[in-house]
Coordinates of C-alpha atoms in Angstrom, one line a residue:
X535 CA 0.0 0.0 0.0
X536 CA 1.0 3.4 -1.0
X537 CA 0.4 5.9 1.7
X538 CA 1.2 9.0 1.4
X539 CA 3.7 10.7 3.4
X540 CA 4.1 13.7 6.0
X541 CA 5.8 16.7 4.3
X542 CA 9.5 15.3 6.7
X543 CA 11.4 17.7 4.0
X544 CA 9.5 20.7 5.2
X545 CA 10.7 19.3 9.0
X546 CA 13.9 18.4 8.4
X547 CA 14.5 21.8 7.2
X548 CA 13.2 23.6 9.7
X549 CA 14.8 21.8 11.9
X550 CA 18.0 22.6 10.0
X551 CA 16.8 26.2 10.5
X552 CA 16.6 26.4 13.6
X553 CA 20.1 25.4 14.8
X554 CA 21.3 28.2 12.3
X555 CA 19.3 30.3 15.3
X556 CA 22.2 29.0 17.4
X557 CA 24.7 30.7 15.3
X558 CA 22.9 33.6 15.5
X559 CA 22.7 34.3 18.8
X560 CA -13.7 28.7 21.7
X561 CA -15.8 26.2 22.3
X562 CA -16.3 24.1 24.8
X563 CA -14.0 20.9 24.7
X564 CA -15.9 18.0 24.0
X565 CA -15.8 15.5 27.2
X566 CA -15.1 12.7 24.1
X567 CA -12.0 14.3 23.3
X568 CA -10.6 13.0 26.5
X569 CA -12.3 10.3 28.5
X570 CA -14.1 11.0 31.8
X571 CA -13.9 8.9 34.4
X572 CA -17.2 7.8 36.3
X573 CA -15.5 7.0 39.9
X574 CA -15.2 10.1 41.3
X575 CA -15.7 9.2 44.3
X576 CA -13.0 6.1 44.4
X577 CA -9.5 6.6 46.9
X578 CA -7.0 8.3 44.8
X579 CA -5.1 5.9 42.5
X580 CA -1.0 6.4 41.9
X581 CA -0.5 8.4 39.1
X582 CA 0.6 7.9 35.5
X583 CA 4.0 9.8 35.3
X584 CA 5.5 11.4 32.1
X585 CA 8.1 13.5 31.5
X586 CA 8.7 16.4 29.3
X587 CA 12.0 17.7 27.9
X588 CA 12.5 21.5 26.3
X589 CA 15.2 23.1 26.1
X590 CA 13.4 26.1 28.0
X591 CA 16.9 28.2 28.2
X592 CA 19.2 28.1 25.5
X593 CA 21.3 29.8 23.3
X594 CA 18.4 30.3 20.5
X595 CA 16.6 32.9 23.2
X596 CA 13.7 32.1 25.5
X597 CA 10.4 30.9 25.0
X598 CA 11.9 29.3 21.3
X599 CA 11.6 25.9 22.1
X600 CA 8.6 26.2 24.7
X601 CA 5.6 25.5 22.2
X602 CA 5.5 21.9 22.3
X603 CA 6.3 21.5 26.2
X604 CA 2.8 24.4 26.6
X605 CA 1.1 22.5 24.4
X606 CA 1.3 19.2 26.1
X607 CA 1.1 20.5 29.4
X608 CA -2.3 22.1 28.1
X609 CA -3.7 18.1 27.4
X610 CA -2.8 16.7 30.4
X611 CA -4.2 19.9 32.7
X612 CA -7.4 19.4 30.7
X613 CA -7.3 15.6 31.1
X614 CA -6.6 15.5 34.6
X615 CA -9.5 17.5 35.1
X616 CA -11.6 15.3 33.3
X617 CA -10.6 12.4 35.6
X618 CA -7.5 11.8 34.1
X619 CA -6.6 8.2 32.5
X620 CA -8.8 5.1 34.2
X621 CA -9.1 7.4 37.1
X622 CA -5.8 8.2 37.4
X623 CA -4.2 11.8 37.1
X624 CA -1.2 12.2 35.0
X625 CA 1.8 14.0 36.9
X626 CA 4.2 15.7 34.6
X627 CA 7.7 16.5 35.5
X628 CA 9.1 19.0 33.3
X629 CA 13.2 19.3 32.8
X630 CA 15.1 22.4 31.2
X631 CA 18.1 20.5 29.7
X632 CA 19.6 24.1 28.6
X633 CA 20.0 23.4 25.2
X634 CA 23.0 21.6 25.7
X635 CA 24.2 18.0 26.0
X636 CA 24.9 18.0 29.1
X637 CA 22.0 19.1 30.9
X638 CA 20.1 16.6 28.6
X639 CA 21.6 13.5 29.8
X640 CA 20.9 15.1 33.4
X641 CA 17.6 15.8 32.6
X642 CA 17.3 12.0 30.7
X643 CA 18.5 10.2 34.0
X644 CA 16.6 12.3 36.4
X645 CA 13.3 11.6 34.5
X646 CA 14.1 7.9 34.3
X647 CA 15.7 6.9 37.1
X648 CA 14.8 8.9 39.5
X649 CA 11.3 9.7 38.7
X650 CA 10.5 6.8 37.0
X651 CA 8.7 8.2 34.3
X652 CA 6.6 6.0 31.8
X653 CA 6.9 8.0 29.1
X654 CA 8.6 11.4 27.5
X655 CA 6.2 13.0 25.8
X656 CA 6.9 16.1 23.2
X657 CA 10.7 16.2 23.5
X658 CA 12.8 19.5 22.2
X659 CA 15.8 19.4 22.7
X660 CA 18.3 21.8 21.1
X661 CA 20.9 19.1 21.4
X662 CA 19.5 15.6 22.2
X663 CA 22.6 13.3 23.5
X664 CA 20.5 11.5 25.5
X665 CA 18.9 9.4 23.2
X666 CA 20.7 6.8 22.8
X667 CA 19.9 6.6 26.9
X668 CA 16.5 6.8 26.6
X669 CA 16.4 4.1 23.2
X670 CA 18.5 1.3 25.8
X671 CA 16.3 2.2 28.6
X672 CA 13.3 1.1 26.3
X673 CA 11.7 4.4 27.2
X674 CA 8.8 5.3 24.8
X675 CA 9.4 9.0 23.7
X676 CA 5.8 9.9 22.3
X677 CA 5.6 13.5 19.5
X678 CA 8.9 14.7 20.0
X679 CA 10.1 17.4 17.7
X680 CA 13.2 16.0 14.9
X681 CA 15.6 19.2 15.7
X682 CA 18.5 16.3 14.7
X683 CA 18.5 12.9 13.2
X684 CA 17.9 11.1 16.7
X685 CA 14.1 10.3 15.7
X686 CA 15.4 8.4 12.7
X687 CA 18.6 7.1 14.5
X688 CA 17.1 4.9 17.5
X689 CA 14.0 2.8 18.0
X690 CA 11.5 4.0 21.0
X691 CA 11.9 7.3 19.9
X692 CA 8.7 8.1 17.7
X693 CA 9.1 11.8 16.0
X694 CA 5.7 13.9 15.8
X695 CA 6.0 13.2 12.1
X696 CA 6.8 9.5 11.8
X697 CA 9.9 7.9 10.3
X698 CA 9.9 5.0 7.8
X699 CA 14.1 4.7 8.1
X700 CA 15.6 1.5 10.0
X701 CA 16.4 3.2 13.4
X702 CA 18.9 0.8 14.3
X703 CA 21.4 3.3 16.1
X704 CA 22.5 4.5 12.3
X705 CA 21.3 7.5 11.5
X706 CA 18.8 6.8 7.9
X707 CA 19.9 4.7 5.6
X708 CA 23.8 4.4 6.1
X709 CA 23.8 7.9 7.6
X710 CA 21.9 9.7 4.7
X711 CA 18.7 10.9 5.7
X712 CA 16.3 11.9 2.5
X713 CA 13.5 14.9 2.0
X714 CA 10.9 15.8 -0.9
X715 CA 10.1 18.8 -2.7
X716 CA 7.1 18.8 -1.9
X717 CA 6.7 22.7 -1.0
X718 CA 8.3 24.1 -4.0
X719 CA 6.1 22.0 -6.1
X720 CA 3.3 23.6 -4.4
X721 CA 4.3 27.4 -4.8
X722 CA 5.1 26.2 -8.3
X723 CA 1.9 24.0 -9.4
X724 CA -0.6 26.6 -7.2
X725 CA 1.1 29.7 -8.2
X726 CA 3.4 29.5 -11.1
X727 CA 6.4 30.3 -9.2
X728 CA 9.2 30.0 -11.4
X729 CA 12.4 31.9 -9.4
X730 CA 13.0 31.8 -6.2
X731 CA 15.4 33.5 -3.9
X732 CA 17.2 31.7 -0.8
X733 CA 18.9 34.2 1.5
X734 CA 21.5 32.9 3.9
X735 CA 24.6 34.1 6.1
X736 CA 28.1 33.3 5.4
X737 CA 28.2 30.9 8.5
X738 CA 28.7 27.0 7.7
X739 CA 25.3 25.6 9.5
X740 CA 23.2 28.7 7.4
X741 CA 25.2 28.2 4.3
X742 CA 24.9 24.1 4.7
X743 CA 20.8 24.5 5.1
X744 CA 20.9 27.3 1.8
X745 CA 22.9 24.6 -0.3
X746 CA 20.1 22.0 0.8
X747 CA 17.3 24.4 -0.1
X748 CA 18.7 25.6 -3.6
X749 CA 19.2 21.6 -4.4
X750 CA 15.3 21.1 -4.3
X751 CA 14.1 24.2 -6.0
X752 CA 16.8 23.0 -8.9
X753 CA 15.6 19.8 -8.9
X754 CA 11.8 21.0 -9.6
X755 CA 13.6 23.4 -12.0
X756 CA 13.4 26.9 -10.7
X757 CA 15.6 29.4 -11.6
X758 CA 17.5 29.9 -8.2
X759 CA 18.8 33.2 -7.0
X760 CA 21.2 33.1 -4.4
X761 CA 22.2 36.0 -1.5
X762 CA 24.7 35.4 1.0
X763 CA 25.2 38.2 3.6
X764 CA 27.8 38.6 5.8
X765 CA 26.8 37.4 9.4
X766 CA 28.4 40.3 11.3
X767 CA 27.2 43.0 9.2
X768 CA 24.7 42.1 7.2
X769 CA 23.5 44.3 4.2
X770 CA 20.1 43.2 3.7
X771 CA 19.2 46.7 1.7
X772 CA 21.6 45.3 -1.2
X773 CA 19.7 42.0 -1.1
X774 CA 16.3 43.6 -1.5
X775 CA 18.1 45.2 -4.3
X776 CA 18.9 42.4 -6.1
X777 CA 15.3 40.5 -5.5
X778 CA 13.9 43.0 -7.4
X779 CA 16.0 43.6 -10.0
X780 CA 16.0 39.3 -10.6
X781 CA 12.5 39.5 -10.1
X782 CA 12.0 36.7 -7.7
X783 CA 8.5 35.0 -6.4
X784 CA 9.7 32.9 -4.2
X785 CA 12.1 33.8 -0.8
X786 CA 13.5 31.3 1.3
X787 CA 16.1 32.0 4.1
X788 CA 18.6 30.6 6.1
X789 CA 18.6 33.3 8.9
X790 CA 17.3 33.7 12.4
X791 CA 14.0 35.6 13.2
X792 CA 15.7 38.6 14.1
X793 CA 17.2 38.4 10.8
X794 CA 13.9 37.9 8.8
X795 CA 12.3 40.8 10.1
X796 CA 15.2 43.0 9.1
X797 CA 15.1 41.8 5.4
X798 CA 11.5 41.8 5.4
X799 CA 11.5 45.5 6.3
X800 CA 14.3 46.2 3.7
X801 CA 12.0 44.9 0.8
X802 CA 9.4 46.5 1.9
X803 CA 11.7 49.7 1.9
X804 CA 12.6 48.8 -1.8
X805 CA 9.6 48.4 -2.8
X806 CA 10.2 44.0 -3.3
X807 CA 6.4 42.5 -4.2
X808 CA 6.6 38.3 -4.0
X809 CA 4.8 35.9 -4.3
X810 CA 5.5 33.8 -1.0
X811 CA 8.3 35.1 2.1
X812 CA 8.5 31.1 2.9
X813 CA 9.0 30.5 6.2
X814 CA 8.8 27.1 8.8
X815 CA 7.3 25.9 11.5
X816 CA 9.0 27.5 14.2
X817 CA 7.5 30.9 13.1
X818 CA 4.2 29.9 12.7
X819 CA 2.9 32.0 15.9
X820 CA 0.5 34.8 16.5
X821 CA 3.6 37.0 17.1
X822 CA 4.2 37.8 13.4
X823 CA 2.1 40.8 13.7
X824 CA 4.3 42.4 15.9
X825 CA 7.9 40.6 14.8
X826 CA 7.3 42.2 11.3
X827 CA 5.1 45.2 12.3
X828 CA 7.5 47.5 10.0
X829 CA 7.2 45.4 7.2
X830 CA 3.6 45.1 6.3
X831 CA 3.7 44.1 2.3
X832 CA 6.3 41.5 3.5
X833 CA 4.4 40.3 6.8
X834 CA 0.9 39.9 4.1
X835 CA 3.4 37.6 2.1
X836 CA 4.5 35.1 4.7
X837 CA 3.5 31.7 4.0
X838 CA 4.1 28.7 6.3
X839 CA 4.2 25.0 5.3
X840 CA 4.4 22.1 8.1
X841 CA 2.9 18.5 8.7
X842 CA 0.0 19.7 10.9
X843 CA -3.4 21.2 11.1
X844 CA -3.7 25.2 11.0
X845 CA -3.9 26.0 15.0
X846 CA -5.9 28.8 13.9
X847 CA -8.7 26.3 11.8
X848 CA -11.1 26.2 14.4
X849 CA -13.4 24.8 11.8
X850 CA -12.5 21.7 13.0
X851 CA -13.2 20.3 16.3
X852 CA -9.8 18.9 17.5
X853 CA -8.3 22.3 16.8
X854 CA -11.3 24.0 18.3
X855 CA -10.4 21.8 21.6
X856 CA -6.7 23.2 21.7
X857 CA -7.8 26.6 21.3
X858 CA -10.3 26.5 24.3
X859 CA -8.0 24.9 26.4
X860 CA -5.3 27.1 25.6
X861 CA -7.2 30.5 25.8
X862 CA -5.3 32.4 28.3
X863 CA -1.6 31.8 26.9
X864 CA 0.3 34.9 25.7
X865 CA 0.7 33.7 22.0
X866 CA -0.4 30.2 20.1
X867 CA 2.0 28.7 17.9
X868 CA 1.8 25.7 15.7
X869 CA 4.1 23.9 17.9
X870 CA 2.0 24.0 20.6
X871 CA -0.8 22.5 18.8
X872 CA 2.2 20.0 17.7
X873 CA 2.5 19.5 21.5
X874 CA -1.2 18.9 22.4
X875 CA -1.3 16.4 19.7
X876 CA 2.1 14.4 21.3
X877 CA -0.1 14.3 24.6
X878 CA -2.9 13.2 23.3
X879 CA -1.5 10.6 21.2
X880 CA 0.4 9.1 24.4
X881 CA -3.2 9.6 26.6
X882 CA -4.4 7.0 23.3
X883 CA -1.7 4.5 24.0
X884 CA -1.7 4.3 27.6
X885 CA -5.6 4.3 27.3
X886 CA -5.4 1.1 25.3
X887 CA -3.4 -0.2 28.6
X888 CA -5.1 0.1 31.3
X889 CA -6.5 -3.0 31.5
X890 CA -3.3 -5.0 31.3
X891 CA -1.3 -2.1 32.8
X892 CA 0.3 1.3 31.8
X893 CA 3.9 0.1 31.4
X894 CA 6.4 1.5 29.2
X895 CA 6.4 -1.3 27.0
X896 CA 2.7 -1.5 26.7
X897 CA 3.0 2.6 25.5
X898 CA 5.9 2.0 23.4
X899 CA 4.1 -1.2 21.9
X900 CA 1.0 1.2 20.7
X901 CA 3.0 4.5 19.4
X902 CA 5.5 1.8 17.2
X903 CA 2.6 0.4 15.7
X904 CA 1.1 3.5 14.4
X905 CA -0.3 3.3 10.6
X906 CA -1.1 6.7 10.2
X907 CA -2.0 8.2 13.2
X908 CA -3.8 11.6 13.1
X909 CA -4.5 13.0 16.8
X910 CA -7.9 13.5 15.7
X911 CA -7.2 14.7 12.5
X912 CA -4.6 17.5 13.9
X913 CA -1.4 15.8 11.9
X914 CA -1.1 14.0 8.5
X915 CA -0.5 10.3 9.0
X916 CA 2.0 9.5 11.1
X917 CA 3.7 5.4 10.6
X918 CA 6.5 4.2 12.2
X919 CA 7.0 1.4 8.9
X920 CA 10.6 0.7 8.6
X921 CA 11.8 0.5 4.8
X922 CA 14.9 -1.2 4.6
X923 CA 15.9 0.8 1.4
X924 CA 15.9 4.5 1.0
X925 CA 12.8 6.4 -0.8
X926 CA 13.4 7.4 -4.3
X927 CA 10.1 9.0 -4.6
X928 CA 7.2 9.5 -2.3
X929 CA 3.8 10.9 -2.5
X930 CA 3.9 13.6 0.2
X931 CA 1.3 15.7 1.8
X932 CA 2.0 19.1 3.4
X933 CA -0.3 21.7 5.4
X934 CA 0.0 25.3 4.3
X935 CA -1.0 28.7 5.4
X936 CA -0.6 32.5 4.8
X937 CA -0.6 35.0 7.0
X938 CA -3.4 37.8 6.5
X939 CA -3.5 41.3 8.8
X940 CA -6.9 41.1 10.9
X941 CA -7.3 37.4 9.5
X942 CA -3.9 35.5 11.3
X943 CA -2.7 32.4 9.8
X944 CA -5.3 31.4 7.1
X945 CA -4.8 27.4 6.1
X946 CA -4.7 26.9 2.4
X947 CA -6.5 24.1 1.0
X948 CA -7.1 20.6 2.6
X949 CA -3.7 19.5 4.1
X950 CA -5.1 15.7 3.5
X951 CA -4.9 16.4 -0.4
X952 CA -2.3 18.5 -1.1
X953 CA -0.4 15.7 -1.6
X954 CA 2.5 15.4 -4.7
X955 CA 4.6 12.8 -6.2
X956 CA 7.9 14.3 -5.6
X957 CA 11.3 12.6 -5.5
X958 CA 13.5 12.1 -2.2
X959 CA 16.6 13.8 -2.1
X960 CA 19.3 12.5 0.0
X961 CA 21.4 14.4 2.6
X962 CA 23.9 14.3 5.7
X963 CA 21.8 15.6 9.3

């Protein structure tokens, strides 16, 4: 069977994007949604513990790599209200790890071993070195986010958006991890984009993720414009220049958010008109009205692209549940829905044991055998199938959105069926 798969390009670059950060330094929620428990009047049961990892304080600034961590604690404040898992409240230990190795293998052992976790649930981790802890402790790690290859390096560790490689403590295949073109075959099919710009620094991690970018607008045979500015001093008034001098639909960057807003507020100075400022994951927030609030042409041509539902579609009832839930938070993001839907998929797994007992390998047993997995319908299909050989080409699905003043992020089609028959290009994590 031929099913199609999550937009893991899209990830895997944002992912790549992010570390470049380093460099740079409602209505109501249906009772359904969550299982109530009927003894509420039963002596209180030990509880289910989990444990969540975010690298809370790090070098990439705070509050970056917090989504996913508010997002699942979100579920399980909701759930435990709602009598938490066959009458017994979840109790979640959270651990700053600092963005650094170090503080990750403390916060891996502490969780553990000392607390005795069952589960980690929606993992990021600027620098994950204690996964190959976790994988030999047999530890389930439910919805983490792939910042790094260790959610297609090491079994027990099951990546928000799936993995078909081997995980047998080899990175991919052989060390080659691959990714489609799946989003510039969508600004090209859906809006005739036919050159596109990609914008890094001269730094190796931001040049590395701007040669990895270029390869796939090649390969679906744009004409590519590259800008390289220096890291220190960077002239972002010359590179608006040049956009519109080559005319460019598409921009794609290699920079950190500081650095966006700064280029987005030099094209709007030189008067640059595109078709789509692409951007990832990570800055798919409600804070992009202020971020870019001197660039307002720029900020109306952000587009996102990710592997999950539109936190902002509250058409639908599983987003409408996050948004209720999550009411009183500063910002939303798309990683915190991301983060909600880790919890949620976890509270399915450890539903499914209660009758024989919540164990970690009774967790880690459901998550592994997940054939596409959708929280509800808030992710594209997530599978843990391991392929012994390397994708050439996949049929790969993507959720997209713009951003409109007054309007927020506004999803673009049916994330389900925009789906393409791209190939797989290989590269190093």
């Amino acid at each position: 069977m031929n099913r199609p798969r999550t937009s893991r390009a899209a990830e895997a670059l944002a992912a790549a994007a992010l570390l470049v950060l380093t460099a740079a330094c409602g209505s109501r929620l249906p009772e359904s949604d969550f299982g109530h428990d009927d003894r509420a009047s039963a002596p209180a049961r030990e509880p289910i513990r989990v444990g969540i990892v975010a690298s809370a304080t790090s070098p990439v600034g705070g509050g970056a790599l917090t989504g996913p961590r508010d997002g699942a604690k979100a579920w399980f404040d909701r759930l435990n209200t709602r009598g938490g898992i066959d009458g017994r409240r979840v109790e979640v230990h959270t651990c700053d790890d600092g963005g650094s190795g170090v503080g990750n293998n403390e916060c891996v052992h502490r969780l553990i071993d000392e607390e005795k976790v069952v589960a980690l649930v929606a993992t990021t981790a600027l620098d994950y070195a204690g996964a190959s802890r976790v994988s030999r402790a047999g530890v389930p790690d439910v919805g983490g986010q792939p910042i790094g290859a260790a959610y297609d390096t090491y079994p027990h560790l099951y990546g928000i958006h799936g993995s078909d490689a081997p995980r047998n403590g080899t990175p991919g295949w052989d060390g080659m991890l691959y990714g489609g073109t799946e989003v510039y075959r969508y600004f090209k099919r859906e809006h005739g984009a036919r050159t596109a710009a990609v914008v890094s620094y001269n730094q190796s991690a931001s040049a590395a993720y701007a040669r990895l970018v270029r390869r796939g607008l090649k390969a679906e045979g744009y004409k590519v414009v590259t800008e390289q500015v220096d890291f220190a001093l960077p002239n972002f008034r010359a590179v608006a220049a040049d956009l519109k001098q080559q005319g460019a639909d598409l921009v794609f960057d290699a920079i950190d958010a500081n650095g966006n807003a700064r280029l987005c507020r030099a094209m709007d100075d030189a008067g640059v008109r595109v078709t789509a400022k692409v951007t990832n994951v990570q800055n798919w927030t409600s804070a992009v009205a202020e971020d870019y609030k001197d660039a307002p042409h720029c900020r109306n041509a952000l587009w996102a692209t990710g592997s999950s539902r539109d936190y902002e579609d509250t058409a639908h009832p599983a987003v409408r549940a996050f948004r209720d839930a999550t009411k009183d938070l500063e910002t939303h993001s798309q990683w915190q829905l991301e983060g909600w839907a880790a919890a949620r998929w976890f509270t399915d797994a450890a539903t499914s044991c209660a009758r024989t007992g919540i164990t970690r390998a009774c967790v880690d047993g459901y998550v592994g055998r997940a054939r596409d997995y959708t929280a509800g319908g808030l992710l594209l299909p997530v599978s843990f199938e391991r392929s012994p050989e390397p994708p050439s080409t996949s049929r790969t699905c993507l959720s997209v959105a713009r951003w409109r003043d007054g309007g927020g992020w506004v999803a673009q089609g049916d994330m389900n069926r925009t789906c393409f028959e791209v190939p797989q290009l290989a590269y190093e994590p």
